[in-house]
Amino acid sequence: MKLGIVGLPNVGKSTLFNSLTKAGAESANYPFCTIDPNVGIVPVPDERLNVLYKLYNSEKIIPATIEFVDIAGLVKGASKGEGLGNQFLSNIREVDAIVHVVRCFEDTNIIHVDGSVDPGRDIETINLELIFSDIEILERRIAKTTKVAKADKAAEKELELLKRLKVHLEDGKLAKSFSIENEEEQELFDSYNLLTAKPVIYAANVTEEDLIEDGKNNEYVKVVREIAKQDNSEVFVICAQIEQEIAELDDDEKKMFLEELGLQEAGLEKLIKASYSLLGLISYLTAGPKEIRAWTIKIGTKAPQAAGKIHSDFERGFIRAEIVNYDHLVECGSFQAAKEKGLVRSEGKEYVVQDGDVVLFRFNV
């Protein structure tokens, strides 16, 4: 899974990126200090892997991972060359979802690029820049398609779609709210890789005090939640400053620190839950003496396609999947014991893999 982090300068974007990835990107109190896009790969925390590691006495654990891409802060006019933002928008065209960091705290020591804290205005600024960037993509595609449309019926249809989509964006609407008329249009629409078609997770950056209350009494957070509700996005409340402190601690210290603050989980866990929920993802597990591994798939994935995540040969030569529920496996203490109790099931091509399934694929190529 790949997530792109966007936001205005000085909203806590790079601080958050640093703490999530421990990548040490430069973070300072002036606009555009992130000039090159920063990329960090983070393991997805999953306690089930540690339990299976001990159960199987495995050599290693391979967790699922998330790749974060942090780009320069965007400002009004970024798509027209203001600041440094637009040249990096291409770096987040390939991401699965966008994490939009919104400043929801007052601090006179940290300048706001627009002079005041206003999440509604800030979100609109970023959205407009993403819209303008998408329009630019469509204009190039329209120019290219126009040349062949006269002699090609399919190109003519696409041209009509492109023009409709461009008008939609020019009205200040996001591509995700555009009405698709059929499967053919959906395929074309997906191929444009528009930024405003991507799912969004808002990271409401608050003070430590507001974090403890999950932003319940923060008026700025209420605004962000309302906007997210309107466009079916996820929101999680974070304190980038606290995340930075947590990032420097080992696991035991981190646990104690969170308990002292009265928090159940760190920002990374919150973000991963929001991402999985928004993108409809789950993890199935494979276990053996060599490795314990988590594999990320979409909800509704059938066994052969889940097997294909491991290797295309597994999908091609799929025979069956031997499956035990994680809780049952841990209760029984071993795969063999679970099998003896009749808790290991043999499933065929139509089986839909569930979160926490521990799977052994049988295949023949």
CSV table of C-alpha atoms in Angstrom, one decimal:
chain,number,residue,atom,x,y,z
A,1,MET,CA,0.0,0.0,0.0
A,2,LYS,CA,1.3,3.4,-1.0
A,3,LEU,CA,0.1,6.7,0.7
A,4,GLY,CA,0.9,10.2,-0.4
A,5,ILE,CA,1.1,12.9,2.3
A,6,VAL,CA,-0.1,16.4,1.3
A,7,GLY,CA,-0.8,19.7,3.1
A,8,LEU,CA,0.1,23.3,3.3
A,9,PRO,CA,3.6,24.3,4.5
A,10,ASN,CA,3.9,24.3,8.3
A,11,VAL,CA,0.9,22.1,9.1
A,12,GLY,CA,3.1,19.3,10.6
A,13,LYS,CA,3.3,17.3,7.4
A,14,SER,CA,7.0,16.5,7.5
A,15,THR,CA,7.0,16.1,11.3
A,16,LEU,CA,4.3,13.5,10.9
A,17,PHE,CA,6.2,11.8,8.0
A,18,ASN,CA,9.4,11.8,10.1
A,19,SER,CA,7.7,10.2,13.1
A,20,LEU,CA,5.8,7.6,11.1
A,21,THR,CA,8.8,6.5,9.1
A,22,LYS,CA,11.7,7.6,11.3
A,23,ALA,CA,13.2,8.7,8.0
A,24,GLY,CA,14.6,12.0,9.4
A,25,ALA,CA,13.3,14.3,6.6
A,26,GLU,CA,14.1,17.9,7.2
A,27,SER,CA,11.4,19.7,9.1
A,28,ALA,CA,11.6,23.4,9.9
A,29,ASN,CA,9.5,26.4,10.5
A,30,TYR,CA,9.5,27.8,7.0
A,31,PRO,CA,7.7,27.0,3.8
A,32,PHE,CA,9.1,24.5,1.2
A,33,CYS,CA,11.8,22.9,3.4
A,34,THR,CA,10.7,19.6,1.9
A,35,ILE,CA,12.1,20.1,-1.6
A,36,ASP,CA,12.7,16.5,-2.9
A,37,PRO,CA,9.9,14.1,-2.2
A,38,ASN,CA,10.7,11.9,0.8
A,39,VAL,CA,9.8,8.2,0.7
A,40,GLY,CA,9.6,5.9,3.7
A,41,ILE,CA,8.6,2.3,4.0
A,42,VAL,CA,6.9,1.3,7.3
A,43,PRO,CA,6.0,-2.2,8.6
A,44,VAL,CA,2.3,-2.6,9.5
A,45,PRO,CA,2.1,-3.4,13.2
A,46,ASP,CA,0.4,-6.8,13.7
A,47,GLU,CA,0.7,-8.5,17.0
A,48,ARG,CA,-0.6,-11.8,15.4
A,49,LEU,CA,2.8,-12.1,13.6
A,50,ASN,CA,4.7,-12.1,16.9
A,51,VAL,CA,2.4,-14.7,18.4
A,52,LEU,CA,2.8,-17.0,15.4
A,53,TYR,CA,6.6,-16.4,15.3
A,54,LYS,CA,6.9,-17.9,18.8
A,55,LEU,CA,4.4,-20.7,18.0
A,56,TYR,CA,6.3,-21.9,14.9
A,57,ASN,CA,9.7,-21.0,16.2
A,58,SER,CA,10.3,-19.3,12.9
A,59,GLU,CA,13.5,-17.8,11.5
A,60,LYS,CA,11.9,-14.4,10.6
A,61,ILE,CA,8.8,-12.2,10.4
A,62,ILE,CA,7.8,-10.3,7.2
A,63,PRO,CA,5.1,-7.8,8.0
A,64,ALA,CA,2.9,-6.1,5.4
A,65,THR,CA,4.3,-2.6,4.5
A,66,ILE,CA,3.1,0.8,3.7
A,67,GLU,CA,5.1,3.2,1.6
A,68,PHE,CA,4.7,6.9,2.5
A,69,VAL,CA,5.6,9.7,0.0
A,70,ASP,CA,5.9,13.2,1.5
A,71,ILE,CA,6.0,16.1,-1.0
A,72,ALA,CA,6.6,19.8,-0.6
A,73,GLY,CA,3.9,21.9,1.0
A,74,LEU,CA,1.4,23.1,-1.5
A,75,VAL,CA,0.3,26.7,-1.6
A,76,LYS,CA,-2.3,28.6,-3.5
A,77,GLY,CA,-1.2,28.7,-7.1
A,78,ALA,CA,1.1,25.6,-6.8
A,79,SER,CA,-0.5,24.2,-10.0
A,80,LYS,CA,0.6,27.3,-11.8
A,81,GLY,CA,4.2,27.2,-10.5
A,82,GLU,CA,3.8,29.0,-7.2
A,83,GLY,CA,6.1,27.6,-4.5
A,84,LEU,CA,7.6,24.2,-5.2
A,85,GLY,CA,4.5,22.0,-5.0
A,86,ASN,CA,3.4,21.3,-8.5
A,87,GLN,CA,6.5,19.7,-9.8
A,88,PHE,CA,6.0,17.0,-7.1
A,89,LEU,CA,2.4,16.3,-7.6
A,90,SER,CA,3.4,13.7,-10.2
A,91,ASN,CA,5.1,11.8,-7.3
A,92,ILE,CA,1.8,11.0,-5.7
A,93,ARG,CA,-0.2,10.1,-8.8
A,94,GLU,CA,0.7,6.4,-8.2
A,95,VAL,CA,-0.5,6.3,-4.5
A,96,ASP,CA,-3.5,4.3,-3.3
A,97,ALA,CA,-4.8,7.1,-1.1
A,98,ILE,CA,-3.9,10.6,0.0
A,99,VAL,CA,-3.2,11.6,3.7
A,100,HIS,CA,-4.1,15.3,3.9
A,101,VAL,CA,-2.5,16.8,7.0
A,102,VAL,CA,-4.7,19.7,8.4
A,103,ARG,CA,-3.5,22.1,11.0
A,104,CYS,CA,-6.0,22.2,13.9
A,105,PHE,CA,-3.9,24.0,16.5
A,106,GLU,CA,-3.0,27.6,17.4
A,107,ASP,CA,0.7,28.4,17.9
A,108,THR,CA,2.2,31.9,17.4
A,109,ASN,CA,5.6,30.4,17.1
A,110,ILE,CA,4.7,28.4,14.0
A,111,ILE,CA,3.7,30.7,11.1
A,112,HIS,CA,0.7,29.8,9.0
A,113,VAL,CA,1.3,30.4,5.3
A,114,ASP,CA,-2.1,32.2,5.1
A,115,GLY,CA,-1.7,34.0,8.4
A,116,SER,CA,-4.4,32.2,10.4
A,117,VAL,CA,-5.7,28.8,11.2
A,118,ASP,CA,-8.7,27.8,9.1
A,119,PRO,CA,-9.1,24.1,8.2
A,120,GLY,CA,-12.0,24.7,5.8
A,121,ARG,CA,-10.0,27.2,3.8
A,122,ASP,CA,-6.8,25.1,3.9
A,123,ILE,CA,-8.6,22.0,2.7
A,124,GLU,CA,-10.2,24.0,-0.1
A,125,THR,CA,-6.8,25.4,-1.1
A,126,ILE,CA,-5.2,22.0,-1.4
A,127,ASN,CA,-8.3,20.5,-3.2
A,128,LEU,CA,-8.2,23.3,-5.8
A,129,GLU,CA,-4.5,22.7,-6.5
A,130,LEU,CA,-5.2,19.0,-7.0
A,131,ILE,CA,-8.1,19.9,-9.2
A,132,PHE,CA,-6.0,22.2,-11.3
A,133,SER,CA,-3.3,19.6,-11.6
A,134,ASP,CA,-5.9,17.0,-12.8
A,135,ILE,CA,-7.3,19.5,-15.4
A,136,GLU,CA,-3.8,19.9,-16.8
A,137,ILE,CA,-3.6,16.1,-17.2
A,138,LEU,CA,-7.0,16.0,-18.9
A,139,GLU,CA,-6.1,18.9,-21.3
A,140,ARG,CA,-3.0,17.0,-22.5
A,141,ARG,CA,-5.2,13.9,-23.0
A,142,ILE,CA,-7.9,15.9,-24.8
A,143,ALA,CA,-5.3,17.3,-27.2
A,144,LYS,CA,-3.9,13.8,-27.9
A,145,THR,CA,-7.4,12.2,-28.3
A,146,THR,CA,-8.7,15.0,-30.6
A,147,LYS,CA,-6.1,14.1,-33.2
A,148,VAL,CA,-7.4,10.5,-33.6
A,149,ALA,CA,-11.1,11.0,-32.8
A,150,LYS,CA,-12.3,11.8,-36.3
A,151,ALA,CA,-11.1,8.4,-37.6
A,152,ASP,CA,-11.7,6.3,-34.5
A,153,LYS,CA,-15.1,5.7,-32.8
A,154,ALA,CA,-13.6,4.6,-29.5
A,155,ALA,CA,-11.4,7.8,-29.3
A,156,GLU,CA,-14.6,9.9,-30.1
A,157,LYS,CA,-16.3,8.3,-27.1
A,158,GLU,CA,-13.3,8.9,-24.9
A,159,LEU,CA,-13.1,12.5,-26.0
A,160,GLU,CA,-16.7,13.1,-24.9
A,161,LEU,CA,-15.9,11.5,-21.5
A,162,LEU,CA,-12.8,13.7,-21.1
A,163,LYS,CA,-14.7,16.9,-21.9
A,164,ARG,CA,-17.5,16.0,-19.4
A,165,LEU,CA,-14.9,15.2,-16.8
A,166,LYS,CA,-13.1,18.5,-17.4
A,167,VAL,CA,-16.3,20.5,-17.0
A,168,HIS,CA,-17.0,18.7,-13.7
A,169,LEU,CA,-13.5,19.6,-12.4
A,170,GLU,CA,-13.8,23.2,-13.6
A,171,ASP,CA,-16.9,23.5,-11.5
A,172,GLY,CA,-14.6,23.0,-8.5
A,173,LYS,CA,-15.8,19.4,-7.9
A,174,LEU,CA,-13.5,16.5,-7.1
A,175,ALA,CA,-13.2,13.7,-9.7
A,176,LYS,CA,-14.4,11.1,-7.1
A,177,SER,CA,-17.9,12.7,-7.3
A,178,PHE,CA,-18.1,12.4,-11.1
A,179,SER,CA,-20.9,10.1,-12.5
A,180,ILE,CA,-19.6,7.2,-14.5
A,181,GLU,CA,-22.1,5.8,-17.0
A,182,ASN,CA,-20.7,2.3,-17.8
A,183,GLU,CA,-17.8,-0.1,-17.3
A,184,GLU,CA,-16.0,1.2,-20.4
A,185,GLU,CA,-16.0,4.7,-18.9
A,186,GLN,CA,-14.8,3.3,-15.5
A,187,GLU,CA,-11.8,1.7,-17.2
A,188,LEU,CA,-10.8,4.9,-18.9
A,189,PHE,CA,-11.5,7.0,-15.8
A,190,ASP,CA,-9.2,4.7,-13.7
A,191,SER,CA,-6.4,5.0,-16.3
A,192,TYR,CA,-6.2,8.8,-15.9
A,193,ASN,CA,-5.0,8.3,-12.3
A,194,LEU,CA,-6.5,11.6,-11.2
A,195,LEU,CA,-5.5,12.9,-7.8
A,196,THR,CA,-9.0,14.0,-6.9
A,197,ALA,CA,-10.3,10.5,-7.6
A,198,LYS,CA,-8.2,9.1,-4.8
A,199,PRO,CA,-9.6,8.2,-1.4
A,200,VAL,CA,-8.6,10.8,1.3
A,201,ILE,CA,-7.7,10.4,5.0
A,202,TYR,CA,-7.6,13.6,6.9
A,203,ALA,CA,-4.9,13.8,9.6
A,204,ALA,CA,-6.2,16.5,12.0
A,205,ASN,CA,-3.0,17.8,13.7
A,206,VAL,CA,-3.8,19.0,17.3
A,207,THR,CA,-2.2,19.8,20.6
A,208,GLU,CA,-1.4,17.1,23.2
A,209,GLU,CA,-4.4,18.2,25.3
A,210,ASP,CA,-6.8,17.8,22.3
A,211,LEU,CA,-5.2,14.5,21.3
A,212,ILE,CA,-6.2,13.0,24.7
A,213,GLU,CA,-9.8,13.9,24.0
A,214,ASP,CA,-9.6,12.8,20.4
A,215,GLY,CA,-10.3,16.4,19.3
A,216,LYS,CA,-13.9,16.2,20.7
A,217,ASN,CA,-13.8,19.9,21.9
A,218,ASN,CA,-11.6,21.2,19.1
A,219,GLU,CA,-13.7,23.4,16.8
A,220,TYR,CA,-11.2,23.0,14.0
A,221,VAL,CA,-11.4,19.2,14.2
A,222,LYS,CA,-15.3,19.4,14.0
A,223,VAL,CA,-14.9,21.3,10.7
A,224,VAL,CA,-12.6,18.6,9.3
A,225,ARG,CA,-14.9,15.9,10.4
A,226,GLU,CA,-17.9,17.6,8.7
A,227,ILE,CA,-15.9,18.0,5.4
A,228,ALA,CA,-14.8,14.3,5.6
A,229,LYS,CA,-18.4,13.2,6.1
A,230,GLN,CA,-19.5,15.0,3.0
A,231,ASP,CA,-16.9,13.4,0.8
A,232,ASN,CA,-16.8,9.9,2.4
A,233,SER,CA,-13.3,10.3,3.7
A,234,GLU,CA,-11.7,9.1,6.9
A,235,VAL,CA,-10.4,11.3,9.7
A,236,PHE,CA,-7.9,10.5,12.5
A,237,VAL,CA,-6.7,12.9,15.2
A,238,ILE,CA,-3.0,13.2,15.7
A,239,CYS,CA,-0.4,15.3,17.5
A,240,ALA,CA,2.6,15.3,15.2
A,241,GLN,CA,4.8,16.6,18.1
A,242,ILE,CA,3.8,13.6,20.3
A,243,GLU,CA,4.4,11.2,17.4
A,244,GLN,CA,7.9,12.6,17.0
A,245,GLU,CA,8.6,11.8,20.7
A,246,ILE,CA,7.1,8.3,20.4
A,247,ALA,CA,9.3,7.6,17.3
A,248,GLU,CA,12.4,7.9,19.5
A,249,LEU,CA,11.3,5.3,22.0
A,250,ASP,CA,11.6,1.5,22.0
A,251,ASP,CA,8.4,-0.7,22.1
A,252,ASP,CA,8.2,-1.0,25.9
A,253,GLU,CA,8.9,2.7,26.5
A,254,LYS,CA,6.4,3.6,23.8
A,255,LYS,CA,3.7,1.5,25.5
A,256,MET,CA,4.4,3.2,28.9
A,257,PHE,CA,4.4,6.6,27.3
A,258,LEU,CA,1.0,6.0,25.6
A,259,GLU,CA,-0.4,4.6,28.9
A,260,GLU,CA,0.7,7.8,30.8
A,261,LEU,CA,-1.1,9.9,28.2
A,262,GLY,CA,-4.2,7.7,28.4
A,263,LEU,CA,-3.9,6.7,24.8
A,264,GLN,CA,-4.7,3.2,23.3
A,265,GLU,CA,-2.5,3.5,20.2
A,266,ALA,CA,0.0,5.7,18.4
A,267,GLY,CA,-0.8,7.7,15.3
A,268,LEU,CA,0.7,5.1,12.9
A,269,GLU,CA,-1.8,2.5,14.2
A,270,LYS,CA,-4.7,5.0,13.8
A,271,LEU,CA,-3.6,5.8,10.3
A,272,ILE,CA,-3.2,2.2,9.2
A,273,LYS,CA,-6.7,1.3,10.5
A,274,ALA,CA,-8.1,4.3,8.7
A,275,SER,CA,-6.3,3.3,5.5
A,276,TYR,CA,-7.4,-0.3,5.6
A,277,SER,CA,-10.9,0.7,6.3
A,278,LEU,CA,-11.0,3.3,3.5
A,279,LEU,CA,-9.4,1.1,0.9
A,280,GLY,CA,-11.3,-2.1,2.0
A,281,LEU,CA,-8.2,-4.1,2.9
A,282,ILE,CA,-7.5,-7.0,5.2
A,283,SER,CA,-4.5,-9.3,5.9
A,284,TYR,CA,-4.2,-13.0,5.7
A,285,LEU,CA,-1.2,-14.8,7.2
A,286,THR,CA,1.2,-17.6,6.1
A,287,ALA,CA,3.2,-19.4,8.7
A,288,GLY,CA,6.0,-21.9,8.8
A,289,PRO,CA,9.5,-22.5,10.3
A,290,LYS,CA,11.2,-20.3,7.7
A,291,GLU,CA,8.9,-17.2,8.0
A,292,ILE,CA,5.7,-15.7,9.3
A,293,ARG,CA,4.2,-13.3,6.9
A,294,ALA,CA,1.2,-11.0,6.4
A,295,TRP,CA,-0.3,-10.4,3.0
A,296,THR,CA,-2.6,-7.5,2.2
A,297,ILE,CA,-5.6,-8.1,0.0
A,298,LYS,CA,-8.9,-6.4,-0.8
A,299,ILE,CA,-12.0,-7.6,1.0
A,300,GLY,CA,-13.8,-10.1,-1.2
A,301,THR,CA,-10.6,-11.6,-2.7
A,302,LYS,CA,-11.0,-15.3,-3.6
A,303,ALA,CA,-8.5,-17.9,-2.7
A,304,PRO,CA,-6.7,-18.2,-6.1
A,305,GLN,CA,-6.2,-14.4,-6.3
A,306,ALA,CA,-5.0,-14.3,-2.7
A,307,ALA,CA,-2.5,-17.0,-3.6
A,308,GLY,CA,-1.4,-14.9,-6.6
A,309,LYS,CA,-0.2,-12.3,-4.1
A,310,ILE,CA,2.5,-14.7,-3.1
A,311,HIS,CA,3.4,-15.9,-6.7
A,312,SER,CA,1.6,-16.0,-10.0
A,313,ASP,CA,2.3,-19.7,-10.2
A,314,PHE,CA,0.2,-20.2,-7.0
A,315,GLU,CA,-2.7,-18.7,-8.7
A,316,ARG,CA,-2.2,-20.4,-12.0
A,317,GLY,CA,-1.8,-23.9,-10.5
A,318,PHE,CA,-4.2,-23.4,-7.6
A,319,ILE,CA,-5.7,-26.7,-6.3
A,320,ARG,CA,-7.0,-25.8,-2.8
A,321,ALA,CA,-6.3,-23.7,0.3
A,322,GLU,CA,-6.0,-25.3,3.8
A,323,ILE,CA,-7.2,-22.7,6.2
A,324,VAL,CA,-7.4,-22.3,9.9
A,325,ASN,CA,-8.6,-19.2,11.8
A,326,TYR,CA,-5.8,-17.4,13.7
A,327,ASP,CA,-7.6,-17.6,17.1
A,328,HIS,CA,-8.3,-21.3,16.7
A,329,LEU,CA,-4.7,-22.0,15.7
A,330,VAL,CA,-3.4,-20.1,18.8
A,331,GLU,CA,-5.9,-21.9,21.0
A,332,CYS,CA,-4.8,-25.3,19.7
A,333,GLY,CA,-1.1,-24.5,19.9
A,334,SER,CA,-0.2,-26.0,16.4
A,335,PHE,CA,-1.6,-26.5,12.9
A,336,GLN,CA,-1.6,-30.3,13.5
A,337,ALA,CA,-3.6,-30.0,16.7
A,338,ALA,CA,-6.1,-27.7,15.0
A,339,LYS,CA,-6.3,-30.3,12.1
A,340,GLU,CA,-7.0,-33.1,14.6
A,341,LYS,CA,-9.9,-31.0,16.1
A,342,GLY,CA,-11.4,-30.5,12.6
A,343,LEU,CA,-10.6,-26.8,12.6
A,344,VAL,CA,-8.5,-26.8,9.4
A,345,ARG,CA,-10.8,-26.4,6.4
A,346,SER,CA,-10.0,-27.3,2.8
A,347,GLU,CA,-11.4,-24.6,0.6
A,348,GLY,CA,-11.7,-24.3,-3.2
A,349,LYS,CA,-11.6,-21.6,-5.9
A,350,GLU,CA,-14.8,-19.8,-4.7
A,351,TYR,CA,-13.6,-19.3,-1.1
A,352,VAL,CA,-13.4,-15.7,-0.1
A,353,VAL,CA,-10.3,-15.2,2.2
A,354,GLN,CA,-11.0,-13.6,5.6
A,355,ASP,CA,-8.9,-11.3,7.8
A,356,GLY,CA,-6.8,-13.4,10.1
A,357,ASP,CA,-7.0,-16.6,8.0
A,358,VAL,CA,-3.8,-18.6,8.3
A,359,VAL,CA,-3.4,-20.2,4.9
A,360,LEU,CA,-1.5,-23.0,3.3
A,361,PHE,CA,-1.9,-23.1,-0.5
A,362,ARG,CA,-1.7,-26.3,-2.5
A,363,PHE,CA,-0.9,-25.8,-6.1
A,364,ASN,CA,0.5,-27.6,-9.1
A,365,VAL,CA,2.1,-26.0,-12.2
